[in-house]
mmCIF file of C-alpha atoms in Angstrom:
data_model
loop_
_atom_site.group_PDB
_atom_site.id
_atom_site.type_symbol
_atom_site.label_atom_id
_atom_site.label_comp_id
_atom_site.label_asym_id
_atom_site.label_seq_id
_atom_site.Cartn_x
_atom_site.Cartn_y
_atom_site.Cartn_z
ATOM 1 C CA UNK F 1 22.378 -3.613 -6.349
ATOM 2 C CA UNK F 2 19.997 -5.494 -8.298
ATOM 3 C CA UNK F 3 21.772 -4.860 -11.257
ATOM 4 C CA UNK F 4 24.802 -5.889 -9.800
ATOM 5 C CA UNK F 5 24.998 -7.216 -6.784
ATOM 6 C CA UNK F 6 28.962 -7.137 -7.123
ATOM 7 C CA UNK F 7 29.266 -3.167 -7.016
ATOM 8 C CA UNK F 8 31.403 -3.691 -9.667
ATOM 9 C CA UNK F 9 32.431 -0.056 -11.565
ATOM 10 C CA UNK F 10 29.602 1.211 -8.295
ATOM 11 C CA UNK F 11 32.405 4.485 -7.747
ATOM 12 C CA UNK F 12 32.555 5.085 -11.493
ATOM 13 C CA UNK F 13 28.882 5.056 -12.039
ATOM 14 C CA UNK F 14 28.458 7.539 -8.245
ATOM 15 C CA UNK F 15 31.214 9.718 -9.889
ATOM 16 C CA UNK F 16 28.683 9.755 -13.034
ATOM 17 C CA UNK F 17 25.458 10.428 -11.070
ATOM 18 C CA UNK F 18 27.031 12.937 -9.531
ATOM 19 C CA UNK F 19 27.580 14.887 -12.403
ATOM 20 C CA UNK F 20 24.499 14.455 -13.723
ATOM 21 C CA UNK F 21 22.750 15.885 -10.361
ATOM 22 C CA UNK F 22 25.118 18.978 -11.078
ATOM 23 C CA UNK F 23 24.535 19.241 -14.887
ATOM 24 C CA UNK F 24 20.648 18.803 -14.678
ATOM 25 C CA UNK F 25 20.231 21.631 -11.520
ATOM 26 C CA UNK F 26 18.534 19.106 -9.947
ATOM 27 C CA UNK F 27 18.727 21.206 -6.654
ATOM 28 C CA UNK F 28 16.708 23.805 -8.556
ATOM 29 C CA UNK F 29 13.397 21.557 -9.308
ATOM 30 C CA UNK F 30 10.773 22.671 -7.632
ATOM 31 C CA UNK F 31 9.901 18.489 -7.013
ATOM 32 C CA UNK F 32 13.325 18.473 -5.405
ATOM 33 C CA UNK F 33 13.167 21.153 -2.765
ATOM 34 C CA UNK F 34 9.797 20.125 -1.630
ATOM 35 C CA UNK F 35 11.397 16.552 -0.948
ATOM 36 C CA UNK F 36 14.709 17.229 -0.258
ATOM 37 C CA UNK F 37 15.569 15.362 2.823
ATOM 38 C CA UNK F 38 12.233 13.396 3.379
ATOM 39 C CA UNK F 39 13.064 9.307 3.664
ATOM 40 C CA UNK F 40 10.176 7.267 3.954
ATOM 41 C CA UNK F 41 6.675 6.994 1.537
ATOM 42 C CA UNK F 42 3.164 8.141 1.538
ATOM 43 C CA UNK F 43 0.207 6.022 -0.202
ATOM 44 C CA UNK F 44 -2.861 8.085 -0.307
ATOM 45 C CA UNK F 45 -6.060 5.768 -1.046
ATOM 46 C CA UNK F 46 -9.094 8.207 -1.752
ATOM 47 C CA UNK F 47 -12.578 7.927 -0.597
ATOM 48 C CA UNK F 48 -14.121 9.853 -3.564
ATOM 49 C CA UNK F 49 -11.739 9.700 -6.702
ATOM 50 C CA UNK F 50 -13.264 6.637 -8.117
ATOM 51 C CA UNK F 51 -14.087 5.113 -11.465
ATOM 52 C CA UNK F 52 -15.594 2.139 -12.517
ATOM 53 C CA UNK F 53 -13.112 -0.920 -13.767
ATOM 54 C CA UNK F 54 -14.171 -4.974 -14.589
ATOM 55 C CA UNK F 55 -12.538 -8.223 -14.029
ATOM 56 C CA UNK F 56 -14.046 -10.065 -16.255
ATOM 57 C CA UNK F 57 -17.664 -10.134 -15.895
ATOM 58 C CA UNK F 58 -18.030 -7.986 -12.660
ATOM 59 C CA UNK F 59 -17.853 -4.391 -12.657
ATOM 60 C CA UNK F 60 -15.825 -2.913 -9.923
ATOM 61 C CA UNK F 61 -15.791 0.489 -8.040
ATOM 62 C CA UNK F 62 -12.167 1.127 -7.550
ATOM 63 C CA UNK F 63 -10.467 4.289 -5.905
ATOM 64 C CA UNK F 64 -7.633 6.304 -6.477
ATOM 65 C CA UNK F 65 -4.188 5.221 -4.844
ATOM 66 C CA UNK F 66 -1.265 7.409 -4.846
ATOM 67 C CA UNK F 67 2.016 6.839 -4.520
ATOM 68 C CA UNK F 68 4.453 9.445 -2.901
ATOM 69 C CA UNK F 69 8.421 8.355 -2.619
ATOM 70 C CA UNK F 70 10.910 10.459 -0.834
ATOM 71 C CA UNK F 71 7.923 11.824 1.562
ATOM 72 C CA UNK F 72 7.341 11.356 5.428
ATOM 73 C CA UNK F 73 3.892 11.726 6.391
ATOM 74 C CA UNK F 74 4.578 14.976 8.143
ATOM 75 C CA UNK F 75 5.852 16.548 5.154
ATOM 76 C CA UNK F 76 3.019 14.879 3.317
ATOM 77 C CA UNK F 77 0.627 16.559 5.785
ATOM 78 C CA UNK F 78 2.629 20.171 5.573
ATOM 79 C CA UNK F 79 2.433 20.379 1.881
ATOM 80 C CA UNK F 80 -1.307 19.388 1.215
ATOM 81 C CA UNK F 81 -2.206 21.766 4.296
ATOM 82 C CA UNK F 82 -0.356 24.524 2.073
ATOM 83 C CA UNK F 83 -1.788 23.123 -1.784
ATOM 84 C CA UNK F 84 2.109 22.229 -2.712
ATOM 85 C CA UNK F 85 1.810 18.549 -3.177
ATOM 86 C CA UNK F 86 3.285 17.020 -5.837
ATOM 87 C CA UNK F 87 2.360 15.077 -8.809
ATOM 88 C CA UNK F 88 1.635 11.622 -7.002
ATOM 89 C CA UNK F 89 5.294 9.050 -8.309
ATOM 90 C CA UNK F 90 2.386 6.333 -9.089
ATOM 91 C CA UNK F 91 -1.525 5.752 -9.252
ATOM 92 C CA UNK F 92 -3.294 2.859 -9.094
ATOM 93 C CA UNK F 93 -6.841 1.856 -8.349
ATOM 94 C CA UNK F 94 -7.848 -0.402 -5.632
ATOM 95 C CA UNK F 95 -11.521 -1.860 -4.710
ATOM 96 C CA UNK F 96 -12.418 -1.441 -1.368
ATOM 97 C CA UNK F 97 -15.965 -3.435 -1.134
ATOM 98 C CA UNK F 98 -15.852 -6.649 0.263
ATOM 99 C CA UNK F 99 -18.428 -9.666 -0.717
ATOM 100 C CA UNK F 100 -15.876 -12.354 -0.677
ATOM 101 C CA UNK F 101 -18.535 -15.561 0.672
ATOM 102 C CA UNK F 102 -16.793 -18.619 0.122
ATOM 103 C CA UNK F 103 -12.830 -19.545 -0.526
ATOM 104 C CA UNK F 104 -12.248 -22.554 -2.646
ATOM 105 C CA UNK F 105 -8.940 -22.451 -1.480
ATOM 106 C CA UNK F 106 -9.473 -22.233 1.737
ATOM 107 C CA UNK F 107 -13.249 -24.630 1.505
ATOM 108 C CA UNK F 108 -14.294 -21.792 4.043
ATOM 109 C CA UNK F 109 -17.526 -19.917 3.472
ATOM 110 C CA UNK F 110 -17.360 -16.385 5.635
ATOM 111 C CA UNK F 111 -19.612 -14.634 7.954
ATOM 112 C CA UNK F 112 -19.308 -11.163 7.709
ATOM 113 C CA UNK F 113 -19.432 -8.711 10.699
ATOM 114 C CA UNK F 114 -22.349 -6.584 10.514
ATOM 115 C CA UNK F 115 -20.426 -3.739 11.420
ATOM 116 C CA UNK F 116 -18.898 -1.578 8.918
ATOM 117 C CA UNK F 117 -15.490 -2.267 9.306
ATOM 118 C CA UNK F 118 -16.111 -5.289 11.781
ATOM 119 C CA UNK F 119 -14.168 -9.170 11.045
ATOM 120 C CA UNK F 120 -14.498 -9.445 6.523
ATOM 121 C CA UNK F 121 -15.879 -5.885 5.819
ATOM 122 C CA UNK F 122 -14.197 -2.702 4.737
ATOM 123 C CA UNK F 123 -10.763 -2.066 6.107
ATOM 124 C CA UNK F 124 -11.402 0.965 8.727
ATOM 125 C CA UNK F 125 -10.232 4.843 7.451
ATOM 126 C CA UNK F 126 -7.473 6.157 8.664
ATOM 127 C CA UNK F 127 -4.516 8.635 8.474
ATOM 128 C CA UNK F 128 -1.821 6.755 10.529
ATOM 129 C CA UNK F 129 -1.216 3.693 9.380
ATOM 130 C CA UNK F 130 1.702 1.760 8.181
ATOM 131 C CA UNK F 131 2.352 -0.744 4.869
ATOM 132 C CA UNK F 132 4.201 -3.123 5.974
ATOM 133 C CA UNK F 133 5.667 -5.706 2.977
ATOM 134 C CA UNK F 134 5.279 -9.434 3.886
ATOM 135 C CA UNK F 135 8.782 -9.373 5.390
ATOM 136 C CA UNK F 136 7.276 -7.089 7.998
ATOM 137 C CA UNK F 137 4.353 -8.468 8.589
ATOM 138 C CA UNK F 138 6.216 -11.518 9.667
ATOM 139 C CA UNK F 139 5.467 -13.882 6.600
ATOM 140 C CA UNK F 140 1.283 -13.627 5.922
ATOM 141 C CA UNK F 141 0.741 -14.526 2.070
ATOM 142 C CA UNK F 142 0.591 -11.302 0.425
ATOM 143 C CA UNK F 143 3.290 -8.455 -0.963
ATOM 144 C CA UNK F 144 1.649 -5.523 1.439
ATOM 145 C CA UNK F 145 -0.450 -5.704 4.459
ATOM 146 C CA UNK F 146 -1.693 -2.437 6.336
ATOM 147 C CA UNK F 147 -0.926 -1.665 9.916
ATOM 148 C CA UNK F 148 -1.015 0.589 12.628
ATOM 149 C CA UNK F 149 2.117 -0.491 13.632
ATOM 150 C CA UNK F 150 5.245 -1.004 11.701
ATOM 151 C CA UNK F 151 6.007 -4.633 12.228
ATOM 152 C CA UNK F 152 2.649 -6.744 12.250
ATOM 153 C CA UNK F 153 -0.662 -6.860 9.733
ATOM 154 C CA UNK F 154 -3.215 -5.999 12.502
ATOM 155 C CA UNK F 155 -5.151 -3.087 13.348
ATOM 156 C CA UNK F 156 -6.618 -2.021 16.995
ATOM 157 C CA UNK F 157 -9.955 -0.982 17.607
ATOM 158 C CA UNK F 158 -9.765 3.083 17.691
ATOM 159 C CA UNK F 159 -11.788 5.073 20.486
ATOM 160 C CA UNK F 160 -13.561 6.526 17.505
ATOM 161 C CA UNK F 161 -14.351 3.492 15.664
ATOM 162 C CA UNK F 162 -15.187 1.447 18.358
ATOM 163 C CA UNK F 163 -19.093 1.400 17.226
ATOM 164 C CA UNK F 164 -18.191 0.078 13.963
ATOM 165 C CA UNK F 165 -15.692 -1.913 14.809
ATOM 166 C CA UNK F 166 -16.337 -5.590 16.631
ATOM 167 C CA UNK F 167 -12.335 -6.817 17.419
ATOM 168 C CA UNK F 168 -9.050 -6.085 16.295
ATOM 169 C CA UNK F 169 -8.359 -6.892 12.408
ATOM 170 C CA UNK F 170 -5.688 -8.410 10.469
ATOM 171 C CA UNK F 171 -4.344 -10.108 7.572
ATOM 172 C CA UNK F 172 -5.797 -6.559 5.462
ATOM 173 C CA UNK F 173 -3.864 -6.992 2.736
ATOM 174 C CA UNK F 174 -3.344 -5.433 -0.676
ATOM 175 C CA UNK F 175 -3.661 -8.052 -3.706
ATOM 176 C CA UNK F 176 -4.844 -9.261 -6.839
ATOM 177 C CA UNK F 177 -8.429 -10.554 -8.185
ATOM 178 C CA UNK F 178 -11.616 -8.624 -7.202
ATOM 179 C CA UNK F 179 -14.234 -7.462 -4.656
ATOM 180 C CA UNK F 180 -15.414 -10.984 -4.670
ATOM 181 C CA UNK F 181 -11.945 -12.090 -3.826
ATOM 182 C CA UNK F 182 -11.420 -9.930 -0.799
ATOM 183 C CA UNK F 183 -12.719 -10.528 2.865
ATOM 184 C CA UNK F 184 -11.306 -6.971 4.310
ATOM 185 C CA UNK F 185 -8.230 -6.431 1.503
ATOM 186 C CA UNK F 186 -8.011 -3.906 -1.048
ATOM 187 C CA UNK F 187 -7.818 -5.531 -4.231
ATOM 188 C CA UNK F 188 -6.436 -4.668 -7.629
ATOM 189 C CA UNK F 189 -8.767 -6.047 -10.576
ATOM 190 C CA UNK F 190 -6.629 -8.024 -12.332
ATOM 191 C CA UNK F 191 -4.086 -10.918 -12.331
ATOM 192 C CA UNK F 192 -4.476 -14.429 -11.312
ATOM 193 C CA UNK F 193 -1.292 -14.978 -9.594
ATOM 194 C CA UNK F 194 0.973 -12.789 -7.327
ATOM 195 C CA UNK F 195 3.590 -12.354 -9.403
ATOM 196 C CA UNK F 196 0.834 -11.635 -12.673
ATOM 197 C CA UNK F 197 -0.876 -9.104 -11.440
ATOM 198 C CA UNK F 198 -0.797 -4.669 -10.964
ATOM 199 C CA UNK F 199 -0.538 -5.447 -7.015
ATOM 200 C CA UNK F 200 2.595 -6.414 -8.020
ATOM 201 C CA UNK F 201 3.527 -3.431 -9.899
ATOM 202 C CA UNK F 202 1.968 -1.551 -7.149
ATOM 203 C CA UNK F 203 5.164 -3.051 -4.867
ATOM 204 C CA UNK F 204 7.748 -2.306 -7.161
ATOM 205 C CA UNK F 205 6.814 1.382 -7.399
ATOM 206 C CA UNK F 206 7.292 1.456 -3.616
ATOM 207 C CA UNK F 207 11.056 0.772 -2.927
ATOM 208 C CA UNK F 208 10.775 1.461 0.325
ATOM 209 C CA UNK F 209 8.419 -1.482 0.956
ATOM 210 C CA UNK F 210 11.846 -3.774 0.021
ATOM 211 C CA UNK F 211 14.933 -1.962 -0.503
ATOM 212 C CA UNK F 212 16.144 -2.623 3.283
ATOM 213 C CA UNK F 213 15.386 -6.584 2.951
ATOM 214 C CA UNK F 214 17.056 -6.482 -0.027
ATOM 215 C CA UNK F 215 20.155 -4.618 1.469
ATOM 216 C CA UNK F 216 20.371 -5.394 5.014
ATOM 217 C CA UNK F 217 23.675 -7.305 4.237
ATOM 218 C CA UNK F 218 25.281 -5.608 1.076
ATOM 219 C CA UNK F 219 28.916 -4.720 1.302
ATOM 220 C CA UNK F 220 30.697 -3.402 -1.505
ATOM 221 C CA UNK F 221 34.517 -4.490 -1.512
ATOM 222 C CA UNK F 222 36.564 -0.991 -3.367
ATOM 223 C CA UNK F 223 39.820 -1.420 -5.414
ATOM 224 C CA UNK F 224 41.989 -1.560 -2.310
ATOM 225 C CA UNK F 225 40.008 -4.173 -1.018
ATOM 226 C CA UNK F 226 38.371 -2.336 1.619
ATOM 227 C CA UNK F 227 35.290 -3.737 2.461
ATOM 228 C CA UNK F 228 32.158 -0.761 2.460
ATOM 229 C CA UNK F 229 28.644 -1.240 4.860
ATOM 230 C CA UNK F 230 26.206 -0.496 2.174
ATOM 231 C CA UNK F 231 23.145 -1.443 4.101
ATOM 232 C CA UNK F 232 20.110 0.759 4.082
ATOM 233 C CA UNK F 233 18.194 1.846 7.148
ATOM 234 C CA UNK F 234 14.292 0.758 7.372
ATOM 235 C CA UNK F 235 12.499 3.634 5.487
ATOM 236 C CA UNK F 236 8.669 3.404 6.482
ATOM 237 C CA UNK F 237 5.667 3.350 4.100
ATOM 238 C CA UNK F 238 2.256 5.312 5.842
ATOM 239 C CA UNK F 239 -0.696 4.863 4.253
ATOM 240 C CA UNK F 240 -3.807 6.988 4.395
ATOM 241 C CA UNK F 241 -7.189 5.537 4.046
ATOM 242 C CA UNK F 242 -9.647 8.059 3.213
ATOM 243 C CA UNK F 243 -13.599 7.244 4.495
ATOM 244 C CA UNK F 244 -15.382 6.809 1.550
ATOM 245 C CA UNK F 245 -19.233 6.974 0.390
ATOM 246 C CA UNK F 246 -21.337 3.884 0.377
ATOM 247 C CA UNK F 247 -24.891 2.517 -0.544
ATOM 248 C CA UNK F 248 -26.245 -0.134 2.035
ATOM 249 C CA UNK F 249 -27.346 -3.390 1.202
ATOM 250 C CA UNK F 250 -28.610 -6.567 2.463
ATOM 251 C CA UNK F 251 -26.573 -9.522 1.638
ATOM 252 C CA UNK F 252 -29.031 -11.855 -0.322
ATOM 253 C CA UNK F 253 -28.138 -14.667 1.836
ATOM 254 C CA UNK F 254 -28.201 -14.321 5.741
ATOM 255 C CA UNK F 255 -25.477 -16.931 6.604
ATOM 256 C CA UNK F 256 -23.543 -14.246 4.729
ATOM 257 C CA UNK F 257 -23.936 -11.547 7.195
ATOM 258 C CA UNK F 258 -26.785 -8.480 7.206
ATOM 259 C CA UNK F 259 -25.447 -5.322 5.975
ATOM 260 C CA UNK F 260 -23.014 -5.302 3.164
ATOM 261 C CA UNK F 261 -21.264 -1.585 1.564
ATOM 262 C CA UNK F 262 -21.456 -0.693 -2.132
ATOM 263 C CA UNK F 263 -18.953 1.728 -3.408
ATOM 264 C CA UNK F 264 -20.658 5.154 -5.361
ATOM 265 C CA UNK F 265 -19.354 6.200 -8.361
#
């Protein structure tokens, strides 16, 4: 469709794929059978898996994110129960400290919470959450903003996190720049722009994040000038946020906050 938008030769090239599914025994990959069925995503961002990674002068503690396509999280959960996971689609590696002060865009300086995942800090673990893309999220700034539900950027407190949490969050967001560019987001390392940067590669490996939006309205109009629905149903993106090891710190400054989190290596 983004190819061409016109379906233009679209049963030729079907006929073609087809064959190809045949020819290859694609039903006889192990890959296949394991996913076979399964609409929706799973991103996987580790707690442990981490290496060390600069933007320009800084050095950054980033952690392994993984990209599953064609998974639910229930399937996700069945085959890592059973050690039959996959190769992860896509990996990336995402900061998750947070010693954003001051915005120059913004001419805001920030207090952080001095709870762990209270208003600025860390975004808060956990294994049920949504990506929503900025569509979703009802138009905030960024590509991707996590969720624990499927049509906002906010997160409620949780029973178990209520001691480290001080009020709901939102606007956790995944994006470019640094640790010292995030106030809560996951950031990438690199790019100085949106549409420069591996967050954005990050999207594109996720069509589920898009493909709907994209086509919500696409008909495809066949040789007898039937006209074809060829929308696609919402598929949903879950993300897991594994709790990860940290060092504690006092912020040098105490209009900053008290406690800030250091990644380990």
């Amino acid at each position: 469709y983004r190819i061409n938008n016109a379906f233009k030769g679209y049963a030729h090239r079907e006929s073609y794929l087809e064959e190809a599914v045949k020819t290859l025994k694609v039903e006889d990959c192990p890959d296949y059978k394991r996913r076979k069925g399964q609409k929706g995503s799973v991103v996987v961002i580790s707690g442990t898996d981490t290496k060390v990674e600069k933007y320009g002068t800084t050095e950054n503690i980033v952690y392994k994110t993984s990209v599953y396509r064609a998974m639910t999280l229930e399937k996700y959960n069945e085959l890592k129960n059973n050690n039959n996971l996959p190769p992860p689609d896509y990996i990336e590696y995402l900061t998750r400290d947070t010693h954003q002060t001051y915005s120059k865009r913004l001419k805001k300086t920030f207090k952080h919470s001095n709870l762990r995942y209270g208003k600025y800090n860390e975004c808060p673990p956990g294994d049920k959450y949504f990506l929503n893309s900025s569509k979703d999220a009802k138009g905030p700034t960024y590509l991707m903003y996590v969720s624990d539900n499927s049509t906002g950027s906010d997160i409620e407190v949780k029973e178990e996190l209520k001691d480290l949490m001080d009020k709901k969050r939102d606007g956790i967001a995944i994006h470019q720049y640094d640790r010292k560019a995030s106030v809560g987001c996951m950031t990438t390392c690199s790019g100085s722009k949106t549409d420069n940067s591996d967050a954005n590669s990050l999207y594109n490996e996720i069509p589920d994040l898009f493909l709907h939006n994209s086509m919500e309205k696409a008909k495809m109009i066949d040789n007898n000038g039937v006209v074809h629905d060829m929308s696609i149903e919402r598929r949903f993106v879950r993300i897991i946020i594994e709790e990860r090891d940290v060092i504690e710190k006092q912020w040098e400054d105490i209009k900053y906050g008290t406690t800030k989190w250091f990644g380990k290596e």
